PDB file of C-alpha atoms in Angstrom:
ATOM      1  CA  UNK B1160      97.432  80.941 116.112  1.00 58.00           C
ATOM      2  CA  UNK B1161      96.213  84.536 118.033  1.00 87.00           C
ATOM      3  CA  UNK B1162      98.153  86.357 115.187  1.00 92.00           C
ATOM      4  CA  UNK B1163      94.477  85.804 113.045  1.00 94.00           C
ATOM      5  CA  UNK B1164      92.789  87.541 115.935  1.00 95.00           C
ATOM      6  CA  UNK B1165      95.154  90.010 115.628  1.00 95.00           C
ATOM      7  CA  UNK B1166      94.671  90.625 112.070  1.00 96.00           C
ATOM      8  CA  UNK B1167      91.428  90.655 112.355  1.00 97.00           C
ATOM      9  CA  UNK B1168      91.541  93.329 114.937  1.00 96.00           C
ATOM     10  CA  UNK B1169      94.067  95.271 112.776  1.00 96.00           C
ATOM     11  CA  UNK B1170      91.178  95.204 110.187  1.00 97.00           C
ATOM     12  CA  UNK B1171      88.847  96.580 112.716  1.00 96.00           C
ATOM     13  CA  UNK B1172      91.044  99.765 113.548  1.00 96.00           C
ATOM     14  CA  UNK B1173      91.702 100.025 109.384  1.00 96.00           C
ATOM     15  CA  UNK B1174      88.052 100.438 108.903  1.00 96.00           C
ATOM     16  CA  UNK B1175      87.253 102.672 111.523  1.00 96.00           C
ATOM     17  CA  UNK B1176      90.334 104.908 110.681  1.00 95.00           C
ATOM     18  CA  UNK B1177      89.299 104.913 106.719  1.00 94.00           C
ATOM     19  CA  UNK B1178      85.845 105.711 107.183  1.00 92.00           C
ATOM     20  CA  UNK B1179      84.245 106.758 104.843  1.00 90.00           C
ATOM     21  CA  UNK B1180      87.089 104.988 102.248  1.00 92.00           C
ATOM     22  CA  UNK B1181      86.744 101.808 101.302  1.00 92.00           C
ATOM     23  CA  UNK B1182      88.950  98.608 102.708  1.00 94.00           C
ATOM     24  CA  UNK B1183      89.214  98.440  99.129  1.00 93.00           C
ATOM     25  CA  UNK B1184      91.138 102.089  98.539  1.00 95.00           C
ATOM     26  CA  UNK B1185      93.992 100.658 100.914  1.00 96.00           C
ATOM     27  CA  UNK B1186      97.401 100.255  99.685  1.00 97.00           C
ATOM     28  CA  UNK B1187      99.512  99.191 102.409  1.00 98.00           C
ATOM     29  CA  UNK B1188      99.385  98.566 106.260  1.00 98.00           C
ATOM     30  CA  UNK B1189     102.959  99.093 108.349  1.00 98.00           C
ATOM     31  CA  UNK B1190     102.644  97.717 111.767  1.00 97.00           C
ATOM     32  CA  UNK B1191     105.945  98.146 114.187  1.00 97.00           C
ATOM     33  CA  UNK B1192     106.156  94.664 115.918  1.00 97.00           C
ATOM     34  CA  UNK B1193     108.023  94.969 118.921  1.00 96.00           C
ATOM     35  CA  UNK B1194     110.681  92.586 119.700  1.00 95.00           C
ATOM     36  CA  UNK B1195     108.689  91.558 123.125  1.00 94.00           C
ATOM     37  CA  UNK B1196     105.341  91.477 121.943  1.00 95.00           C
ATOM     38  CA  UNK B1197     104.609  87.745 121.832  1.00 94.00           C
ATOM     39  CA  UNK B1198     103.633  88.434 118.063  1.00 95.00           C
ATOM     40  CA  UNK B1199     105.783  86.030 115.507  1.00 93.00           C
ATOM     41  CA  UNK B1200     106.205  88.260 111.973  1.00 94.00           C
ATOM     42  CA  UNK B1201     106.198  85.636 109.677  1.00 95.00           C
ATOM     43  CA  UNK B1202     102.760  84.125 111.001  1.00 95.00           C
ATOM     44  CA  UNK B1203     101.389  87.726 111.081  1.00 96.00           C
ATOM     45  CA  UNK B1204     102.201  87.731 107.820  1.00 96.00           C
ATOM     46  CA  UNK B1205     100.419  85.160 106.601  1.00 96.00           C
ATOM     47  CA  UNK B1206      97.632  85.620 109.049  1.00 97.00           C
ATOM     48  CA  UNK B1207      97.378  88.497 106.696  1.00 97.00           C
ATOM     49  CA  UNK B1208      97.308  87.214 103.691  1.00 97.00           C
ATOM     50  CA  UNK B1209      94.883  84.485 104.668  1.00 95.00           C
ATOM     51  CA  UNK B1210      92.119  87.530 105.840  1.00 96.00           C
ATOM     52  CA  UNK B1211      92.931  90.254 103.574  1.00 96.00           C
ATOM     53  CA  UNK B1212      90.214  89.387 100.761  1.00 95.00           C
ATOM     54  CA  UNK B1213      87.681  88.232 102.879  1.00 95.00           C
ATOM     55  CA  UNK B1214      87.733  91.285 104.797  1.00 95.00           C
ATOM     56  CA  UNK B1215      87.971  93.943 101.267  1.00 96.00           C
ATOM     57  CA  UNK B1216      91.267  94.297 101.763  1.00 96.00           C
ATOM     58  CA  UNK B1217      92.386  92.411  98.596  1.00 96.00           C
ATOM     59  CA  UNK B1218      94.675  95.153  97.306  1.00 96.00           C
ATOM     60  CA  UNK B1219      96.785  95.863 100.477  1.00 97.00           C
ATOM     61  CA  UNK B1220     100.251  94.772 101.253  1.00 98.00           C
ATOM     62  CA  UNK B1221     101.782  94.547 104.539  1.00 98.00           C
ATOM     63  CA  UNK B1222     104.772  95.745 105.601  1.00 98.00           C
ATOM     64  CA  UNK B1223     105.955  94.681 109.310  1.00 97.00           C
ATOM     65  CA  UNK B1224     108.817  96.881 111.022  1.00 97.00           C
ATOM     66  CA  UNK B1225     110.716  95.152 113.933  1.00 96.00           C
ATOM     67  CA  UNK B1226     111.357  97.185 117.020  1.00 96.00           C
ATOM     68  CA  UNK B1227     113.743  96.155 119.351  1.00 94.00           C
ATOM     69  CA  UNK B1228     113.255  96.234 123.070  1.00 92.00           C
ATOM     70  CA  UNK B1229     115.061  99.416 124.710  1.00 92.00           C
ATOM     71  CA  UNK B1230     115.526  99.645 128.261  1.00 92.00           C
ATOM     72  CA  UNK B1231     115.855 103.568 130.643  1.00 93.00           C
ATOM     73  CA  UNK B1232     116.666 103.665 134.209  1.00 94.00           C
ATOM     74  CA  UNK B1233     113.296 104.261 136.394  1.00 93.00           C
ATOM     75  CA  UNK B1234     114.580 106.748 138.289  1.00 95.00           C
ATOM     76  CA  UNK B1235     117.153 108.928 136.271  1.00 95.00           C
ATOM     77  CA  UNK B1236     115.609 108.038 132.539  1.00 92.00           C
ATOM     78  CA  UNK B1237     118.957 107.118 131.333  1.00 92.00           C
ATOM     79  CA  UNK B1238     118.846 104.995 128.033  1.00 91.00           C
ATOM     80  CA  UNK B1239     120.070 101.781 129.035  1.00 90.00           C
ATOM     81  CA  UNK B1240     120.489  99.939 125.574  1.00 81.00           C
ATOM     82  CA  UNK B1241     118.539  96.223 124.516  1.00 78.00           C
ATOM     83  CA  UNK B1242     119.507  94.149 126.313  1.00 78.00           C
ATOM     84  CA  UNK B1243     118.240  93.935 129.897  1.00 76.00           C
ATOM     85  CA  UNK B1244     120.417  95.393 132.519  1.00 74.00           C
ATOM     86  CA  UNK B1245     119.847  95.001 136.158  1.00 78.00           C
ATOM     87  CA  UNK B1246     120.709  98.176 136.798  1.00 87.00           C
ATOM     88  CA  UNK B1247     121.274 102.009 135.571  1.00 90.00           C
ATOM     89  CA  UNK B1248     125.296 102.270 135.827  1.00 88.00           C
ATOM     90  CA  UNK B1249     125.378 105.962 136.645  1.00 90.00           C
ATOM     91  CA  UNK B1250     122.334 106.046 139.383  1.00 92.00           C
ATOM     92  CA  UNK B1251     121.710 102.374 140.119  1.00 91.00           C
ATOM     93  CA  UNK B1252     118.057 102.596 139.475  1.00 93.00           C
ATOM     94  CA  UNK B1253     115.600  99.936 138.273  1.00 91.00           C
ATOM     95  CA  UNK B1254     115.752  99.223 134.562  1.00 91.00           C
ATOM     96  CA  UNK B1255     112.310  99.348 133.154  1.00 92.00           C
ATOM     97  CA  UNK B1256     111.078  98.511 129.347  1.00 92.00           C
ATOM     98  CA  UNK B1257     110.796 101.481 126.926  1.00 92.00           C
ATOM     99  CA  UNK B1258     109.864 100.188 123.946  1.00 94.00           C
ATOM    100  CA  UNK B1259     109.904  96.667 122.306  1.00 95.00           C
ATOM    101  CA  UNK B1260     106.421  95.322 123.896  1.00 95.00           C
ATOM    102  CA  UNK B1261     103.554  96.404 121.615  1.00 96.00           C
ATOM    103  CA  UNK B1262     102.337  95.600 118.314  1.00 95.00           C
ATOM    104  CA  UNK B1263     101.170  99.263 116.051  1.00 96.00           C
ATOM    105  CA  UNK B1264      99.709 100.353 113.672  1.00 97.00           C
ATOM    106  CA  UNK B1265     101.655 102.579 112.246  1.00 97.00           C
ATOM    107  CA  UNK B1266     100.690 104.022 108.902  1.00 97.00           C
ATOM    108  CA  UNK B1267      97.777 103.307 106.545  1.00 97.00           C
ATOM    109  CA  UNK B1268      98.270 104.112 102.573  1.00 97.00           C
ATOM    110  CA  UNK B1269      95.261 104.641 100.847  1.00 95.00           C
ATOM    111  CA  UNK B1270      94.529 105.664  96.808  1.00 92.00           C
ATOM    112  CA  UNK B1271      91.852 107.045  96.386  1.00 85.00           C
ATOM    113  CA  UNK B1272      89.844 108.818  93.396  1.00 79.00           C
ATOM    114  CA  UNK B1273      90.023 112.330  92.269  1.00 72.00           C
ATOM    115  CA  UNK B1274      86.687 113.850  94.164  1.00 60.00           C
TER     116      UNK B1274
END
């Protein structure tokens, strides 16, 4: 299952991004999970909870947004929708992917104390 070694990757960026916060102080992780990423939510999910308290993340929740794949036209930039078209309609150009591939970390929510 490579969604652990994702998590535990995800936990890597968290600490470097919190610094000089705690795993501890964070709330909730969002990652967008696109559509084409090779990444299955559910087993992210409990990739996550498996890791969370091991790696001082014992408070945080995760929160997973799908993103769907989105096609443009290589050569005009015309949106061409989901699902894959050979084509652009208005210039004939090559479709190429625009979003939908990656897996990101979107947003970290921390609470922290009054300094």
């Amino acid at each position: 299952m490579h969604e652990v070694s994702l998590i535990e990757a995800l936990f890597d960026q968290a600490d470097r991004a919190i610094a000089p916060h705690r795993p501890g102080d964070v709330r909730r992780i969002t990652l967008r999970v696109g559509a084409l990423s090779g990444v299955e939510p559910e087993l992210l999910r409990a990739a996550f909870e498996g890791c969370r308290g091991e790696r001082g993340y014992h408070r945080a929740s995760l929160l997973v947004r799908d993103e769907p794949a989105a096609w443009r036209c290589a050569a005009c930039g015309e949106a061409l929708g989901e699902a894959l078209p050979l084509a652009c309609a208005r210039c004939g150009g090559d479709a190429r992917l625009a979003q939908g591939d990656a897996l990101i970390l979107e947003r970290l929510e921390l609470e922290v104390p009054d300094v």
